[in-house]
Amino acid sequence: MKCPKILAVWLAIAGLTVAPIMPAHAAINSMSLGASYNAQKTSITFRVYSSQATRMALYLYASGYGVQDSATYVLSPAGSGVWAVTVPVSSIQAAGITGAVYYGYRAWGPNWPYNASWGKGSAAGFISDVDASGNRFNPNKLLLDPYAQEMSQDPLNTSNQNADVFASGASYRTIDSGTYAPKGIVLSASGQSTGTKPTRAQKDDVIYEVNVRGLTKQDPSIPTQYQGTYYGAGLKASYLASLGVTAVEFLPVQETQNDANDVVPNSDANQNYWGYMTEDYFAPDRHYAYNKAAGGPTAEFQAMVQAFHNAGIKVYMDVVYNHTGEGGTWSSSDPTTATIYSWRGLDNTTYYELTSGNQYYYDNTGVGGNFNTYNTVAQNLIVDSLAYWTNTMGVDGFRFDLASVLGNSCLNGSYESAAPNCPNGGYNFDAADSNVAINRILNEFTVRPATGGSGLDLFAEPWAIGGNSYQLGGFPKGWSEWNGVFRDSLRQAQNELGNMTIYITQDANDFSGSSNLFQASGRSPWNSTNFIDVHDGMTLKDVYSCNGSSNSQAWPYGPSDGGTSTNYSWDQGMSAGTGTAYDQRRAARTGMAFEMLSAGTPLMQGGDEYLRSLQCNNNAYNLDSTANWLNYSWSTDQSNFYNFAQRLIAFRKAHPALRPATWYTASQVVWYQPSGAVATSSYWNNTSNYALAYTVNGSSFGDANSMYIAYNGWSGSVTFTLPAPPTGTNWYRVTDTCNWNDGANTFVTPGNEALIGGAGTNYSQCGQSLLLLISK
């Protein structure tokens, strides 16, 4: 869950009136929304949706900030809730706009009908800030086109820090936002290639999650002007390829409120670094562009994608379609005051899910209100956005933040008129409903086949807040999911033995693909996205170096708020005087080894490869700081860990037996007790056993080697008796994560494996470590 500091409220839920019938979606952007030139570039057509507006006006500007409009045009109804106007380019130029065209809308509706005496900053025509039907029209607020392909700037930026400008309510409704508001920018095709998309099967991927700014912001190998930009990120493609990464997953890169991060650079802890407050679902974030001119961020993003594609690396985006950057009402007792800069002022009842009386927002996100994902037009925006990023921007897949909200089967009022469908008030996850957004996405797009080829890779964060929103394993076939159980089970096994009951069966299941979660729905091991750590929580090093979170630190490591209190982390006894830095590195090696040796799709956080630390801050969403940016000046220990990570990833890629397309059979994976006997039900069910081993039969996967993997969860050493390797071979050691093996060659390169022996050979394994052998 994301925890930015905004005015948000958790509200009680009751019934609403039935929402209007929405038009069906026949094709991608079937309503041709947005602003587009004609083929000859002699005119621009502007089309925007509002089912409740009674008047819509287009305002054109010569620049994005600080100037009055140069021309205005009244739009006409074009059917199905669409408003449209076509403007000759000659007229735009005659108005004094000779460069990029910036634009926004002003809208009137039932709560604020048009009055001919109205002027900017006027209350003429005003009835209410929000009416009984949930309308929040306010013509004093210039509105961003939800389909704008670029934005001029964020609402709050280096020139404006006054959020009141965009607010409704008695104190703010007559403040005109026109000169301050973000404008859409009319673009023509950039002509920049995004390269050839990789067709690799998802099962063969290793995902690297990172913030596009943090990837290069303090990288001395990148020219200063490109650090922290899309251009700079593209220059790191060869680095990630050499590490073994096959897919880079960027934290949100759609426009978000982060221009204000630079108001007081490197000292203001109340920033938006992660980017989970989306302002525009089509526009690449201008803050990350070296070329900030109109069209620059789009072309630069496309060039970055091309650089990664040229290196064989897929580009994934973390997308936030569950809520928007407008947030919720500013108070739980006063519904009149809310931020208005786009969706809310165009069609509040279409784009947001409203609670009883239509005054407030139903909230499963914790940051203001649900995007109305069961509404057809709101769904259209999601699908059209995904299509744009896929087809125009070259993106290969998406990770959906709080994706359970996209499985919501409740509309405004649907739980009053059809209560059985919405037993949890205004929220009910229902993967069986063909009309929920997660199924709509499957219907509109091709998911990449299991064997590889063209298509999208789709990843769900399968939880939200409240109701039946925790849905790990509950998404339909076609979706992969972030496997939080894998994370928790592994952390518990390593860090909580003695503090809680540990079930070896759960870990064994996780290591082989989590069939208990995904097999029944017809999915495969690779649909389990396996991770130990991600942006939302502790780093890999901190999982094994911290006894809990520490978020109230001074800049640059804090202060931050929020974050989970259930970290399953441990400093390996360092603070008690029983552990050392060697123990912490051993634990990190062991955790990463299990992640990369398990069936599923591994996901690592940027910086894990060199043991990056945030000094136990587990919710650093607000730190656009040197601590949160990756660091490329490494100690010897960090360089050694990089060697380990790089060779571990290469080993995974070299052995198809670790990347099964289907579930392991009993002949492919055999589980053993330390004695060498095959594990029985009595062994599995005894929670006092926490040492296990298994073999993976390489021959059935066309793999030249079979593998033996042993894990000792106890603090003391355990002797493992090795089973027989394939006929004519012996067991050779690839890695032992124990302290004695700490160094540059903990994980050996191919050909340098140490001979251990054959059947019956005893191997003494130190506590809390992993052993990997291959047959040859």
mmCIF file of N, CA, C and O in Angstrom, residues 59-72 92-104 142 152-153 178-179 183-186 294:
data_model
loop_
_atom_site.group_PDB
_atom_site.id
_atom_site.type_symbol
_atom_site.label_atom_id
_atom_site.label_comp_id
_atom_site.label_asym_id
_atom_site.label_seq_id
_atom_site.Cartn_x
_atom_site.Cartn_y
_atom_site.Cartn_z
ATOM 1 N N TYR A 59 -10.150 26.205 -24.263
ATOM 2 C CA TYR A 59 -9.281 27.368 -24.098
ATOM 3 C C TYR A 59 -7.896 27.007 -24.621
ATOM 4 O O TYR A 59 -7.338 25.970 -24.243
ATOM 5 N N LEU A 60 -7.362 27.855 -25.493
ATOM 6 C CA LEU A 60 -6.058 27.622 -26.099
ATOM 7 C C LEU A 60 -5.041 28.624 -25.552
ATOM 8 O O LEU A 60 -5.368 29.806 -25.331
ATOM 9 N N TYR A 61 -3.811 28.161 -25.387
ATOM 10 C CA TYR A 61 -2.754 28.966 -24.786
ATOM 11 C C TYR A 61 -1.475 28.863 -25.609
ATOM 12 O O TYR A 61 -1.206 27.835 -26.246
ATOM 13 N N ALA A 62 -0.677 29.922 -25.534
ATOM 14 C CA ALA A 62 0.606 29.938 -26.238
ATOM 15 C C ALA A 62 1.709 29.273 -25.432
ATOM 16 O O ALA A 62 2.759 28.908 -25.978
ATOM 17 N N SER A 63 1.491 29.109 -24.125
ATOM 18 C CA SER A 63 2.436 28.393 -23.276
ATOM 19 C C SER A 63 1.662 27.737 -22.153
ATOM 20 O O SER A 63 0.471 28.005 -21.955
ATOM 21 N N GLY A 64 2.348 26.901 -21.390
ATOM 22 C CA GLY A 64 1.650 26.071 -20.428
ATOM 23 C C GLY A 64 1.399 26.697 -19.086
ATOM 24 O O GLY A 64 0.592 26.173 -18.307
ATOM 25 N N TYR A 65 2.062 27.820 -18.789
ATOM 26 C CA TYR A 65 1.950 28.357 -17.429
ATOM 27 C C TYR A 65 2.095 29.871 -17.464
ATOM 28 O O TYR A 65 2.899 30.428 -18.204
ATOM 29 N N GLY A 66 1.294 30.522 -16.653
ATOM 30 C CA GLY A 66 1.497 31.946 -16.381
ATOM 31 C C GLY A 66 0.961 32.909 -17.410
ATOM 32 O O GLY A 66 1.214 34.120 -17.296
ATOM 33 N N VAL A 67 0.210 32.425 -18.388
ATOM 34 C CA VAL A 67 -0.338 33.329 -19.397
ATOM 35 C C VAL A 67 -1.846 33.117 -19.511
ATOM 36 O O VAL A 67 -2.368 32.057 -19.174
ATOM 37 N N GLN A 68 -2.519 34.161 -19.991
ATOM 38 C CA GLN A 68 -3.946 34.052 -20.235
ATOM 39 C C GLN A 68 -4.182 33.319 -21.558
ATOM 40 O O GLN A 68 -3.288 33.196 -22.395
ATOM 41 N N ASP A 69 -5.403 32.869 -21.735
ATOM 42 C CA ASP A 69 -5.749 32.165 -22.959
ATOM 43 C C ASP A 69 -5.673 33.104 -24.156
ATOM 44 O O ASP A 69 -5.926 34.312 -24.057
ATOM 45 N N SER A 70 -5.339 32.510 -25.312
ATOM 46 C CA SER A 70 -5.263 33.266 -26.565
ATOM 47 C C SER A 70 -6.531 33.149 -27.382
ATOM 48 O O SER A 70 -6.809 34.011 -28.223
ATOM 49 N N ALA A 71 -7.284 32.054 -27.181
ATOM 50 C CA ALA A 71 -8.509 31.848 -27.952
ATOM 51 C C ALA A 71 -9.415 30.886 -27.203
ATOM 52 O O ALA A 71 -8.948 30.027 -26.452
ATOM 53 N N THR A 72 -10.718 31.024 -27.419
ATOM 54 C CA THR A 72 -11.687 30.102 -26.821
ATOM 55 C C THR A 72 -12.682 29.658 -27.874
ATOM 56 O O THR A 72 -12.992 30.404 -28.810
ATOM 57 N N ILE A 92 -5.733 29.349 -35.123
ATOM 58 C CA ILE A 92 -4.872 29.268 -33.930
ATOM 59 C C ILE A 92 -3.675 30.186 -34.085
ATOM 60 O O ILE A 92 -3.293 30.928 -33.165
ATOM 61 N N GLN A 93 -3.068 30.187 -35.274
ATOM 62 C CA GLN A 93 -1.912 31.045 -35.518
ATOM 63 C C GLN A 93 -2.313 32.513 -35.496
ATOM 64 O O GLN A 93 -1.571 33.369 -34.998
ATOM 65 N N ALA A 94 -3.496 32.798 -36.021
ATOM 66 C CA ALA A 94 -3.974 34.185 -36.021
ATOM 67 C C ALA A 94 -4.180 34.706 -34.605
ATOM 68 O O ALA A 94 -4.094 35.906 -34.359
ATOM 69 N N ALA A 95 -4.441 33.779 -33.695
ATOM 70 C CA ALA A 95 -4.617 34.159 -32.290
ATOM 71 C C ALA A 95 -3.287 34.376 -31.585
ATOM 72 O O ALA A 95 -3.265 34.706 -30.391
ATOM 73 N N GLY A 96 -2.184 34.159 -32.294
ATOM 74 C CA GLY A 96 -0.865 34.396 -31.717
ATOM 75 C C GLY A 96 -0.147 33.159 -31.226
ATOM 76 O O GLY A 96 0.928 33.257 -30.628
ATOM 77 N N ILE A 97 -0.724 31.982 -31.476
ATOM 78 C CA ILE A 97 -0.088 30.727 -31.062
ATOM 79 C C ILE A 97 0.640 30.169 -32.279
ATOM 80 O O ILE A 97 0.019 29.604 -33.188
ATOM 81 N N THR A 98 1.945 30.325 -32.297
ATOM 82 C CA THR A 98 2.722 29.901 -33.462
ATOM 83 C C THR A 98 3.600 28.685 -33.189
ATOM 84 O O THR A 98 4.174 28.126 -34.115
ATOM 85 N N GLY A 99 3.703 28.287 -31.941
ATOM 86 C CA GLY A 99 4.472 27.104 -31.591
ATOM 87 C C GLY A 99 3.546 25.990 -31.143
ATOM 88 O O GLY A 99 2.504 25.734 -31.745
ATOM 89 N N ALA A 100 3.940 25.303 -30.069
ATOM 90 C CA ALA A 100 3.113 24.229 -29.539
ATOM 91 C C ALA A 100 1.768 24.775 -29.076
ATOM 92 O O ALA A 100 1.659 25.915 -28.605
ATOM 93 N N VAL A 101 0.744 23.967 -29.242
ATOM 94 C CA VAL A 101 -0.609 24.347 -28.846
ATOM 95 C C VAL A 101 -0.925 23.730 -27.484
ATOM 96 O O VAL A 101 -0.933 22.503 -27.336
ATOM 97 N N TYR A 102 -1.184 24.593 -26.497
ATOM 98 C CA TYR A 102 -1.548 24.165 -25.148
ATOM 99 C C TYR A 102 -3.046 24.397 -24.972
ATOM 100 O O TYR A 102 -3.584 25.410 -25.431
ATOM 101 N N TYR A 103 -3.714 23.474 -24.266
ATOM 102 C CA TYR A 103 -5.164 23.607 -24.183
ATOM 103 C C TYR A 103 -5.726 23.035 -22.887
ATOM 104 O O TYR A 103 -5.096 22.223 -22.203
ATOM 105 N N GLY A 104 -6.932 23.472 -22.566
ATOM 106 C CA GLY A 104 -7.686 22.947 -21.437
ATOM 107 C C GLY A 104 -9.160 23.236 -21.656
ATOM 108 O O GLY A 104 -9.546 23.923 -22.612
ATOM 109 N N LEU A 142 -9.749 25.347 -14.817
ATOM 110 C CA LEU A 142 -9.372 24.852 -16.137
ATOM 111 C C LEU A 142 -9.042 23.374 -16.018
ATOM 112 O O LEU A 142 -8.297 22.966 -15.120
ATOM 113 N N SER A 152 1.768 20.151 -19.639
ATOM 114 C CA SER A 152 2.710 21.274 -19.566
ATOM 115 C C SER A 152 3.532 21.261 -18.288
ATOM 116 O O SER A 152 4.738 21.495 -18.307
ATOM 117 N N GLN A 153 2.889 21.001 -17.165
ATOM 118 C CA GLN A 153 3.569 20.947 -15.868
ATOM 119 C C GLN A 153 2.593 20.371 -14.855
ATOM 120 O O GLN A 153 1.410 20.222 -15.133
ATOM 121 N N GLY A 178 -6.827 29.129 -14.366
ATOM 122 C CA GLY A 178 -6.391 29.068 -15.754
ATOM 123 C C GLY A 178 -4.909 29.274 -15.989
ATOM 124 O O GLY A 178 -4.284 28.532 -16.751
ATOM 125 N N THR A 179 -4.308 30.271 -15.357
ATOM 126 C CA THR A 179 -2.892 30.533 -15.619
ATOM 127 C C THR A 179 -1.984 29.515 -14.933
ATOM 128 O O THR A 179 -0.836 29.355 -15.334
ATOM 129 N N LYS A 183 -1.826 22.132 -18.645
ATOM 130 C CA LYS A 183 -2.506 22.090 -19.926
ATOM 131 C C LYS A 183 -2.085 20.855 -20.703
ATOM 132 O O LYS A 183 -0.977 20.353 -20.544
ATOM 133 N N GLY A 184 -2.982 20.383 -21.546
ATOM 134 C CA GLY A 184 -2.611 19.374 -22.506
ATOM 135 C C GLY A 184 -1.817 19.996 -23.636
ATOM 136 O O GLY A 184 -1.921 21.203 -23.902
ATOM 137 N N ILE A 185 -0.990 19.198 -24.285
ATOM 138 C CA ILE A 185 -0.206 19.670 -25.429
ATOM 139 C C ILE A 185 -0.593 18.833 -26.636
ATOM 140 O O ILE A 185 -0.592 17.596 -26.573
ATOM 141 N N VAL A 186 -0.947 19.517 -27.730
ATOM 142 C CA VAL A 186 -1.335 18.800 -28.942
ATOM 143 C C VAL A 186 -0.075 18.298 -29.623
ATOM 144 O O VAL A 186 0.832 19.081 -29.932
ATOM 145 N N ALA A 294 7.867 20.674 -25.970
ATOM 146 C CA ALA A 294 6.681 19.939 -26.395
ATOM 147 C C ALA A 294 7.087 18.794 -27.319
ATOM 148 O O ALA A 294 7.815 18.995 -28.292
#
